[in-house]
Short mmCIF file of C-alpha atoms in Angstrom, two decimals:
data_model
loop_
_atom_site.label_atom_id
_atom_site.label_comp_id
_atom_site.label_asym_id
_atom_site.label_seq_id
_atom_site.Cartn_x
_atom_site.Cartn_y
_atom_site.Cartn_z
CA UNK A 1175 1.57 -3.49 17.82
CA UNK A 1176 -0.64 -1.38 15.72
CA UNK A 1177 -2.06 1.41 16.83
CA UNK A 1178 -5.60 1.15 14.81
CA UNK A 1179 -7.18 4.34 14.63
CA UNK A 1180 -10.42 5.15 16.89
CA UNK A 1181 -14.23 3.69 15.67
CA UNK A 1182 -15.10 7.30 15.21
CA UNK A 1183 -12.30 8.65 13.12
CA UNK A 1184 -11.83 4.74 11.32
CA UNK A 1185 -15.48 5.95 9.94
CA UNK A 1186 -14.60 9.50 9.08
CA UNK A 1187 -11.66 8.37 7.79
CA UNK A 1188 -13.13 5.29 5.39
CA UNK A 1189 -15.69 8.49 4.86
CA UNK A 1190 -12.77 10.08 3.00
CA UNK A 1191 -11.29 6.80 1.25
CA UNK A 1192 -15.06 6.48 -0.15
CA UNK A 1193 -15.21 9.76 -1.71
CA UNK A 1194 -12.37 9.05 -3.80
CA UNK A 1195 -14.71 6.97 -5.59
CA UNK A 1196 -12.64 5.07 -8.52
CA UNK A 1197 -9.39 5.88 -7.46
CA UNK A 1198 -8.16 3.53 -4.94
CA UNK A 1199 -7.46 4.78 -1.31
CA UNK A 1200 -5.64 3.32 1.19
CA UNK A 1201 -5.31 4.32 5.00
CA UNK A 1202 -1.61 3.12 6.59
CA UNK A 1203 -0.79 3.31 9.57
CA UNK A 1204 2.78 4.48 11.09
CA UNK A 1205 4.10 0.96 10.22
CA UNK A 1206 3.37 0.84 6.65
CA UNK A 1207 -0.10 -1.40 7.32
CA UNK A 1208 -3.01 -0.87 5.38
CA UNK A 1209 -5.42 -0.18 7.93
CA UNK A 1210 -8.85 1.01 5.75
CA UNK A 1211 -9.21 1.45 1.70
CA UNK A 1212 -11.74 1.84 -0.82
CA UNK A 1213 -13.67 -0.64 -2.32
CA UNK A 1214 -11.23 0.51 -5.31
CA UNK A 1215 -8.33 0.10 -3.57
CA UNK A 1216 -9.82 -3.06 -2.62
CA UNK A 1217 -10.08 -4.55 -6.00
CA UNK A 1218 -6.96 -3.59 -7.50
CA UNK A 1219 -4.64 -3.95 -5.34
CA UNK A 1220 -5.62 -7.03 -3.84
CA UNK A 1221 -8.13 -8.14 -1.77
CA UNK A 1222 -7.22 -7.07 1.84
CA UNK A 1223 -10.50 -8.54 3.96
CA UNK A 1224 -8.69 -12.02 3.06
CA UNK A 1225 -5.28 -10.87 4.49
CA UNK A 1226 -3.74 -10.95 7.68
CA UNK A 1227 -2.29 -7.85 9.63
CA UNK A 1228 1.24 -9.03 8.51
CA UNK A 1229 0.53 -9.45 4.66
CA UNK A 1230 -1.59 -6.11 5.01
CA UNK A 1231 1.82 -4.65 5.48
CA UNK A 1232 3.12 -2.79 1.89
CA UNK A 1233 6.52 -3.75 2.43
CA UNK A 1234 6.02 -7.62 3.65
CA UNK A 1235 3.49 -7.79 0.45
CA UNK A 1236 5.93 -6.07 -1.66
CA UNK A 1237 8.49 -9.07 -0.41
CA UNK A 1238 6.21 -11.91 0.01
CA UNK A 1239 3.13 -12.03 -1.98
CA UNK A 1240 3.95 -13.40 -4.91
CA UNK A 1241 1.10 -12.08 -6.72
CA UNK A 1242 2.04 -8.54 -6.44
CA UNK A 1243 5.35 -9.60 -8.20
CA UNK A 1244 3.27 -10.03 -11.19
CA UNK A 1245 0.95 -6.96 -10.14
CA UNK A 1246 3.72 -4.25 -9.92
CA UNK A 1247 5.24 -4.06 -13.33
CA UNK A 1248 8.30 -1.96 -11.92
CA UNK A 1249 8.66 -4.55 -8.95
CA UNK A 1250 12.11 -3.75 -8.42
CA UNK A 1251 11.98 -0.10 -8.17
CA UNK A 1252 8.14 -0.63 -5.64
CA UNK A 1253 10.73 -2.82 -3.77
CA UNK A 1254 13.63 -0.73 -3.41
CA UNK A 1255 10.75 2.12 -2.53
CA UNK A 1256 9.00 0.32 -0.15
CA UNK A 1257 12.67 -0.30 1.64
CA UNK A 1258 13.47 3.20 1.44
CA UNK A 1259 10.25 4.23 2.95
CA UNK A 1260 10.79 1.32 6.00
CA UNK A 1261 14.24 2.56 6.92
CA UNK A 1262 12.38 6.28 6.99
CA UNK A 1263 10.22 4.74 8.97
CA UNK A 1264 11.72 2.27 11.34
CA UNK A 1265 14.70 5.77 12.28
CA UNK A 1266 11.83 7.75 13.12
CA UNK A 1267 10.46 5.06 15.67
CA UNK A 1268 13.56 3.98 16.20
CA UNK A 1269 12.63 2.48 19.78
CA UNK A 1270 9.83 0.24 18.21
CA UNK A 1271 10.55 -3.25 18.62
CA UNK A 1272 7.95 -3.50 15.90
CA UNK A 1273 10.31 -2.05 12.96
CA UNK A 1274 13.17 -4.73 14.18
CA UNK A 1275 11.10 -7.79 14.28
CA UNK A 1276 9.67 -6.82 11.01
CA UNK A 1277 12.97 -6.42 9.20
CA UNK A 1278 14.45 -9.30 10.92
CA UNK A 1279 11.55 -11.55 9.43
CA UNK A 1280 11.97 -9.70 5.89
CA UNK A 1281 15.88 -10.76 6.03
CA UNK A 1282 15.50 -14.04 6.48
CA UNK A 1283 12.49 -14.83 4.06
CA UNK A 1284 13.32 -12.36 1.14
CA UNK A 1285 17.23 -12.25 -0.90
CA UNK A 1286 16.55 -9.46 -2.06
CA UNK A 1287 15.79 -7.55 0.95
CA UNK A 1288 18.82 -8.60 2.71
CA UNK A 1289 20.47 -7.34 -0.60
CA UNK A 1290 19.15 -3.78 -0.86
CA UNK A 1291 18.55 -2.96 3.03
CA UNK A 1292 22.29 -2.62 3.51
CA UNK A 1293 22.25 0.60 0.77
CA UNK A 1294 20.63 2.40 3.76
CA UNK A 1295 18.28 4.68 1.34
CA UNK A 1296 15.90 6.85 2.86
CA UNK A 1297 12.39 7.97 1.52
CA UNK A 1298 10.11 10.08 3.39
CA UNK A 1299 6.61 10.44 1.10
CA UNK A 1300 5.57 8.39 -1.98
CA UNK A 1301 4.60 10.56 -4.93
CA UNK A 1302 5.88 8.52 -8.08
CA UNK A 1303 3.82 7.20 -10.97
CA UNK A 1304 3.74 3.65 -10.57
CA UNK A 1305 2.01 0.85 -13.35
CA UNK A 1306 0.28 -2.14 -12.37
CA UNK A 1307 -0.27 -5.16 -14.53
CA UNK A 1308 -4.18 -6.23 -13.00
CA UNK A 1309 -5.08 -9.56 -13.27
CA UNK A 1310 -8.58 -8.73 -14.51
CA UNK A 1311 -8.19 -5.85 -16.72
CA UNK A 1312 -4.92 -5.31 -17.95
CA UNK A 1313 -2.36 -2.50 -17.19
CA UNK A 1314 -2.85 0.18 -15.36
CA UNK A 1315 -1.03 3.55 -14.80
CA UNK A 1316 -1.45 5.60 -12.00
CA UNK A 1317 0.07 9.23 -9.99
CA UNK A 1318 0.37 8.43 -6.29
CA UNK A 1319 -0.30 10.52 -3.78
CA UNK A 1320 0.32 10.55 0.08
CA UNK A 1321 -1.96 12.89 2.18
CA UNK A 1322 -0.80 13.16 6.32
CA UNK A 1323 -3.52 12.95 8.45
CA UNK A 1324 -2.83 16.46 10.76
CA UNK A 1325 -4.48 15.31 13.93
CA UNK A 1326 -3.08 11.86 13.41
CA UNK A 1327 0.50 12.13 11.56
CA UNK A 1328 1.21 8.35 12.47
CA UNK A 1329 -1.47 7.94 9.31
CA UNK A 1330 -1.65 8.45 5.99
CA UNK A 1331 -4.17 8.55 2.77
CA UNK A 1332 -2.82 7.41 -0.50
CA UNK A 1333 -4.75 8.00 -3.14
CA UNK A 1334 -3.97 6.28 -6.63
CA UNK A 1335 -5.13 8.81 -9.49
CA UNK A 1336 -5.32 7.51 -12.71
CA UNK A 1337 -3.44 8.64 -15.44
CA UNK A 1338 -4.19 8.31 -19.12
CA UNK A 1339 -1.29 6.00 -20.28
CA UNK A 1340 -3.72 2.22 -20.95
CA UNK A 1341 -6.83 4.75 -20.93
CA UNK A 1342 -6.79 3.57 -16.79
CA UNK A 1343 -9.89 5.74 -15.97
CA UNK A 1344 -11.96 4.12 -18.41
CA UNK A 1345 -10.86 0.75 -17.40
CA UNK A 1346 -11.56 1.47 -14.23
CA UNK A 1347 -15.05 3.12 -14.14
CA UNK A 1348 -15.52 -0.21 -16.36
CA UNK A 1349 -14.62 -1.99 -13.58
CA UNK A 1350 -15.95 -0.54 -10.81
CA UNK A 1351 -19.56 -0.11 -12.94
CA UNK A 1352 -19.37 -4.09 -13.24
CA UNK A 1353 -19.32 -4.92 -9.84
CA UNK A 1354 -22.00 -2.66 -8.92
CA UNK A 1355 -23.93 -4.07 -11.38
CA UNK A 1356 -23.47 -7.96 -9.80
CA UNK A 1357 -23.84 -6.40 -6.97
CA UNK A 1358 -27.23 -5.19 -7.85
CA UNK A 1359 -28.77 -7.85 -9.92
CA UNK A 1360 -26.73 -10.81 -7.83
#
């Protein structure tokens, strides 16, 4: 069972996420569930509004959403990193059955997860560069940074700063501006 932030806290976190503008930003809980996002994060990583809670889990999505295999240029690296994050979290919250259920489900559903989970890699934070093949705007490159919320260490903000490679900033500005124009005229 996911422990969501209170409405008051969620509004404050949402303001922080929205403040990142064109930089995709996500609020992730202890289970690696995306619980809030800014517009850019939603448009770059997929439509979170139509996803179930399970589908908003970063590890589940990486392994079980076919569009993520196409979107993540270095899918295997991202998948292995997500396993290492999951292992760190499941070790930290060892008494929570939620993790065991997710691991069992992934073990049954994904041959890659079955192969890589026994390697026992652990990762505590995410500060790497990643490339995305976006279906509408093409190749994008980001520097991922994880920010821990001091008042809620079980929540983290993941900000994806555009890199100059592939002219990511220009593409994001045009993409986000395109939506604004449609909203104003539509």
